[in-house]
Tab-separated table of C-alpha atoms in Angstrom:
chain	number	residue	atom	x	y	z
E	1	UNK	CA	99.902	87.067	97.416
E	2	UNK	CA	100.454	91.223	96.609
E	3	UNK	CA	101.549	92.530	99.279
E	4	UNK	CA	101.321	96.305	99.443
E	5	UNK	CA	103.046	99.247	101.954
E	6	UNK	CA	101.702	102.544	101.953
E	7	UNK	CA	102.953	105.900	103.921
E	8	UNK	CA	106.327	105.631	105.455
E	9	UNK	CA	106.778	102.158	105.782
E	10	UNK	CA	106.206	101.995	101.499
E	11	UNK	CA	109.261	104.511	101.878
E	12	UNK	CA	111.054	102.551	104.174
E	13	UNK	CA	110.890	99.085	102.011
E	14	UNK	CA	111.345	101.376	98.670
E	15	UNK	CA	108.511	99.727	96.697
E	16	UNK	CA	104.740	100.117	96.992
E	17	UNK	CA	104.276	96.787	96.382
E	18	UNK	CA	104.920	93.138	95.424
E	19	UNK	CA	104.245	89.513	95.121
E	20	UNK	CA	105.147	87.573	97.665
E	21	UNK	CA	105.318	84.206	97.087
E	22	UNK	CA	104.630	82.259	101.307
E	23	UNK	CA	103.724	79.455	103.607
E	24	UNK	CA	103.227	82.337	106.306
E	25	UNK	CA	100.065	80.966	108.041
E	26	UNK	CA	99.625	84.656	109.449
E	27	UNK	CA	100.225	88.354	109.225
E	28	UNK	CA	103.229	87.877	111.908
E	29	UNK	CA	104.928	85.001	109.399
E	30	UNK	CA	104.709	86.539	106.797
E	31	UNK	CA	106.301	89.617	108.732
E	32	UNK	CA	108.554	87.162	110.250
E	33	UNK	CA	109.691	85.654	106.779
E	34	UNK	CA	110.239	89.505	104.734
E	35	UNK	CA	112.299	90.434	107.893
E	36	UNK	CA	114.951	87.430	107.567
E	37	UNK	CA	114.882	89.175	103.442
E	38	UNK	CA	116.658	92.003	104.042
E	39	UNK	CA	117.769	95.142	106.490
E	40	UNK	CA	115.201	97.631	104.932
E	41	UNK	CA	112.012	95.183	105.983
E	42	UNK	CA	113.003	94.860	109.327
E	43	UNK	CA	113.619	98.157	109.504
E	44	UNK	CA	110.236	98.891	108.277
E	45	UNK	CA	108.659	96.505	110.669
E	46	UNK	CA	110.605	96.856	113.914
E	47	UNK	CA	107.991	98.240	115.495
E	48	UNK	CA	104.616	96.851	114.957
E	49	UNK	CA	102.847	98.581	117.558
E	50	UNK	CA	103.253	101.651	115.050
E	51	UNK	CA	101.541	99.313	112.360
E	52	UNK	CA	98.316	98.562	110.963
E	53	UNK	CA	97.386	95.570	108.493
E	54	UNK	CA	94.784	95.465	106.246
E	55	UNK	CA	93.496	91.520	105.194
E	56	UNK	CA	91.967	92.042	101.192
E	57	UNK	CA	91.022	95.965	102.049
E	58	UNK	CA	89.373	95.193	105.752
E	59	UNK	CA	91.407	96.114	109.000
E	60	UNK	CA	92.571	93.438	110.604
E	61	UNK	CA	94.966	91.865	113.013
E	62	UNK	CA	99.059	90.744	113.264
E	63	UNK	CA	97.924	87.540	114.468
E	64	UNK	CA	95.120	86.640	112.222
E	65	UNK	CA	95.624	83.285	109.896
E	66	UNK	CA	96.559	84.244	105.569
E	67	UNK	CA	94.732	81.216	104.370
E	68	UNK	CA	92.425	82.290	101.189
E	69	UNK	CA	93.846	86.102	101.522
E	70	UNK	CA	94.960	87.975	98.204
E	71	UNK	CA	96.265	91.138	99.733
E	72	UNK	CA	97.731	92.019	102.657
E	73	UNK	CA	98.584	95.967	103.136
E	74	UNK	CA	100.461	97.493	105.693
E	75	UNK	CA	100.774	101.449	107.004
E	76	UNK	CA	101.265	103.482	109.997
E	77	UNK	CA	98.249	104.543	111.425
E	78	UNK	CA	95.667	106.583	109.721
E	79	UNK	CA	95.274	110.242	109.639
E	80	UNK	CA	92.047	110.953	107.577
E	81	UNK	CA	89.952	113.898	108.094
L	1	UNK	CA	73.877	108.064	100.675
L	2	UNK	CA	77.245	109.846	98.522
L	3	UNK	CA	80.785	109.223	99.044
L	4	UNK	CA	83.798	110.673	96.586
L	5	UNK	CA	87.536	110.105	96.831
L	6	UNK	CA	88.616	111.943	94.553
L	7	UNK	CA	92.239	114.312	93.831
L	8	UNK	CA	89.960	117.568	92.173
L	9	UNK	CA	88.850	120.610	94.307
L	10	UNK	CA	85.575	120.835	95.552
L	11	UNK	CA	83.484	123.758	96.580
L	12	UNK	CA	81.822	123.048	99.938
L	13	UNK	CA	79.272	125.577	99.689
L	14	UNK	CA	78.186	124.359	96.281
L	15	UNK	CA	77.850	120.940	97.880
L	16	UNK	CA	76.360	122.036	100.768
L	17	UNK	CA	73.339	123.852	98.434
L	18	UNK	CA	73.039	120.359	96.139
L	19	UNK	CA	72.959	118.546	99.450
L	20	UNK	CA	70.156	119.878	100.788
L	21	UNK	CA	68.068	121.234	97.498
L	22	UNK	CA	64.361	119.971	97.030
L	23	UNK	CA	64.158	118.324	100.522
L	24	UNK	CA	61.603	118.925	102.543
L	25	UNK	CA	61.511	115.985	104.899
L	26	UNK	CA	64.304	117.636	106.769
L	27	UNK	CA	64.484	120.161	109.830
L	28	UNK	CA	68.392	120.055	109.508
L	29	UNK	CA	71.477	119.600	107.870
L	30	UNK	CA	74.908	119.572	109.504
L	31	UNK	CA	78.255	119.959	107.483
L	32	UNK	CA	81.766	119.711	108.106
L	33	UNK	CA	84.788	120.830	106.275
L	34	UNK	CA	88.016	119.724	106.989
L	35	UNK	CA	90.892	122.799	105.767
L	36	UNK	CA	94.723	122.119	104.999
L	37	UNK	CA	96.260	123.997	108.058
L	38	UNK	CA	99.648	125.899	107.857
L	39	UNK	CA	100.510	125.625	111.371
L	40	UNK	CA	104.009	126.978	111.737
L	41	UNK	CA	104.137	129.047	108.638
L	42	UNK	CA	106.377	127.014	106.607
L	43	UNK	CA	104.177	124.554	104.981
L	44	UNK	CA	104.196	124.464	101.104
L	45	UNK	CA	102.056	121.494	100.407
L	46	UNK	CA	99.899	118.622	102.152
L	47	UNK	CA	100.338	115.841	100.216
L	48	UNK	CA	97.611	112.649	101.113
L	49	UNK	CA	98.266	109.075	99.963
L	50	UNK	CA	95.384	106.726	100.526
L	51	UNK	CA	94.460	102.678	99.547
L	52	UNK	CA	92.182	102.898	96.342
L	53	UNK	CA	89.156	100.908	97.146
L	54	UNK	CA	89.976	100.157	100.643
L	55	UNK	CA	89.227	104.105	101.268
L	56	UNK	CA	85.315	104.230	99.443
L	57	UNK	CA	84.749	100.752	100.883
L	58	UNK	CA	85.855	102.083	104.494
L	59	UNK	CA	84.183	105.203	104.444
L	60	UNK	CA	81.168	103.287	102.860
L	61	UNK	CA	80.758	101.414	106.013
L	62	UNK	CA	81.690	104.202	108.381
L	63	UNK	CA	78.415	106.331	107.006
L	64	UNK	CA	76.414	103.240	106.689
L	65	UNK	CA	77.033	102.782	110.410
L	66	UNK	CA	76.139	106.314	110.954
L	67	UNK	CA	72.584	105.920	109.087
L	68	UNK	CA	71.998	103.189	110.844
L	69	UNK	CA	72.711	104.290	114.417
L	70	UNK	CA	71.043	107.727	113.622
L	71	UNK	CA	67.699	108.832	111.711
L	72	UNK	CA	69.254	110.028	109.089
L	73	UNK	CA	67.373	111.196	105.445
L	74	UNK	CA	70.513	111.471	104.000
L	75	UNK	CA	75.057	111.171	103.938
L	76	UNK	CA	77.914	112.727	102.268
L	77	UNK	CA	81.377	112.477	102.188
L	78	UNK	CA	83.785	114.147	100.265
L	79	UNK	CA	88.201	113.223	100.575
L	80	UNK	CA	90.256	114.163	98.907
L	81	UNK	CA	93.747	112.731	97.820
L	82	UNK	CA	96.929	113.783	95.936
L	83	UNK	CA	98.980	117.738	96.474
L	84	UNK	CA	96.834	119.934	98.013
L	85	UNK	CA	98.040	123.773	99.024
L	86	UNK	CA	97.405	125.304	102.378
L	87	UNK	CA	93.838	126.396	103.113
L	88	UNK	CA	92.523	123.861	100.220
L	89	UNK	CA	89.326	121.811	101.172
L	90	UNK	CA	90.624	118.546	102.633
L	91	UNK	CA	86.898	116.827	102.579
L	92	UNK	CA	83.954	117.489	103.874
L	93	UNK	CA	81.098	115.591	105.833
L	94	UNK	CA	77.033	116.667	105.421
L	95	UNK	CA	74.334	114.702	106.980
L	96	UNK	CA	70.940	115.647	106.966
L	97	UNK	CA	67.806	114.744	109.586
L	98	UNK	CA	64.729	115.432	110.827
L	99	UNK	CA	65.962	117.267	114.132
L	100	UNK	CA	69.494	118.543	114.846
L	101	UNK	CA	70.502	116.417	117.553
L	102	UNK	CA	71.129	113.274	115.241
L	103	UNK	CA	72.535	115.495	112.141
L	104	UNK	CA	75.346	117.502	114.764
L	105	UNK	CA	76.144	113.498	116.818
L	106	UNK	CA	75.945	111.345	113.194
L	107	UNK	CA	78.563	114.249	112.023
L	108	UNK	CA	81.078	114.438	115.367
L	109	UNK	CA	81.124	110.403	114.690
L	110	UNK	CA	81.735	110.640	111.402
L	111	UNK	CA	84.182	112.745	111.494
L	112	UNK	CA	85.733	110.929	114.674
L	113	UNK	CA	85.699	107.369	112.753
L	114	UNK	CA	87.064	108.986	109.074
L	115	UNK	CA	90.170	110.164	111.328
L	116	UNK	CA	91.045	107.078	112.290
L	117	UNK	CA	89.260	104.368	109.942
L	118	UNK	CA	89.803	105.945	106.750
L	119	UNK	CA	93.006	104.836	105.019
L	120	UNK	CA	94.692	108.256	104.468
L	121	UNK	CA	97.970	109.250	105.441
L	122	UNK	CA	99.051	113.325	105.494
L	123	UNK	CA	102.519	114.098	104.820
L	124	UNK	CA	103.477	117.761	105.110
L	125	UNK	CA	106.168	119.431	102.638
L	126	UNK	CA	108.257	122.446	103.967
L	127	UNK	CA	111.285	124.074	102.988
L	128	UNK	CA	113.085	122.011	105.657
L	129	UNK	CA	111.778	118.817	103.846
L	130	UNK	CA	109.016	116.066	104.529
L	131	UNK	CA	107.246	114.829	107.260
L	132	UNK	CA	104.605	112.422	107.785
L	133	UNK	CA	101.716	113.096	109.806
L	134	UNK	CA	101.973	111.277	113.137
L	135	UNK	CA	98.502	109.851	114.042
L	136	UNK	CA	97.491	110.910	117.834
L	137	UNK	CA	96.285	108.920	120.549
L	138	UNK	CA	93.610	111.318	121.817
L	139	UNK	CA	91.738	110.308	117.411
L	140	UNK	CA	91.789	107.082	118.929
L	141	UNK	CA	90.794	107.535	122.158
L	142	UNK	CA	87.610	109.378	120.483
L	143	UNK	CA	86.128	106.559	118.961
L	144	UNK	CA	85.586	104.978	122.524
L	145	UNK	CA	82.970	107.574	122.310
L	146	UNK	CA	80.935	106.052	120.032
């Protein structure tokens, strides 16, 4: 699946995105499995609580299940307006 | 029903008059322009990110909420993305109606929901470097609102 980071946490992995090739059967997994990669994704994701996920472009949740998803995005908290 | 992401300037007056022109099923027409603030002095440049095609579909559905909570003749919402230099047009939000009740609440919520919804992060260049744009609690706490 691509997997894309936007904001500081694209800064904090150093890419803006990949493909991710998983088993993750959700958004914590697949967290779970990048993490156990290297220092600069658990860096990125130490803190979830400061994270939002988007599931192919629609807001969604850490918990929620990958099966059929394309693209999972993740970014700090919006600031629009 | 209009919404543009886009990285040009756009004059929010000009919109405003294009908005509005040849209508006359409307008593009133709200708008709201959001204005890259300098607010210690220091800032040389608001730069925005944002998730092409996550951002129209988002703000898609945020003003098709608001025409369909509100009798609405008519929506538009401008963002912009990219470098922008302070006191640039960030975007802008116009809704027109019948009476001004639903044009002023359909605008406060829009506004309220593109805050928070609308995948766009602000990062703020100085001379003393870079700094993202913290989101705050009291955006959030808005939508409960609504």
């Amino acid at each position: 699946m691509n997997v894309i980071y936007f904001a500081w946490v694209r800064e904090r992995i150093g890419l803006p995105q990949e493909t991710v090739q998983t088993d993750a059967a959700t958004v914590n997994d697949l967290i779970a499995e990048l993490c156990a990669r290297e220092d600069r994704y658990a860096a990125a994701f130490a803190d979830t609580s400061a994270l939002r996920v988007a599931l192919d472009q629609e807001l969604s949740s850490f918990d929620a299940p990958l099966a059929g998803v394309r693209e999972v995005a993740f970014f700090p908290p919006m600031t629009g307006g | 029903m209009t919404v543009r992401v886009q990285a040009e300037p756009f004059d929010a007056g000009a919109e405003l008059d294009a908005f509005a022109q040849g209508r006359t099923d409307i008593g009133a027409v709200v708008s709201f322009t959001g204005v890259v603030r300098d607010t210690k002095g220091d800032l040389q440049e608001m730069l925005i990110e944002h998730y092409p095609g996550m951002t129209e579909s988002a703000i898609s559905k945020i003003a098709t909420e608001a025409v369909q909570r509100w009798d609405l003749a008519d929506v538009l919402v401008i963002h912009r993305y990219g470098p922008l230099a302070p006191g640039a047009p960030i975007m802008m939000v116009a809704t027109a109606s019948a009476h001004r009740a639903a044009a002023f609440e359909a605008a406060d919520f829009l506004m309220d929901y593109l805050k928070s919804r609308a995948p766009f992060w602000k990062k703020e260049i100085t001379g003393d470097g870079a700094t993202w744009v913290a989101a705050k609690d009291a955006d959030e706490d808005a939508l409960k609102r609504w």
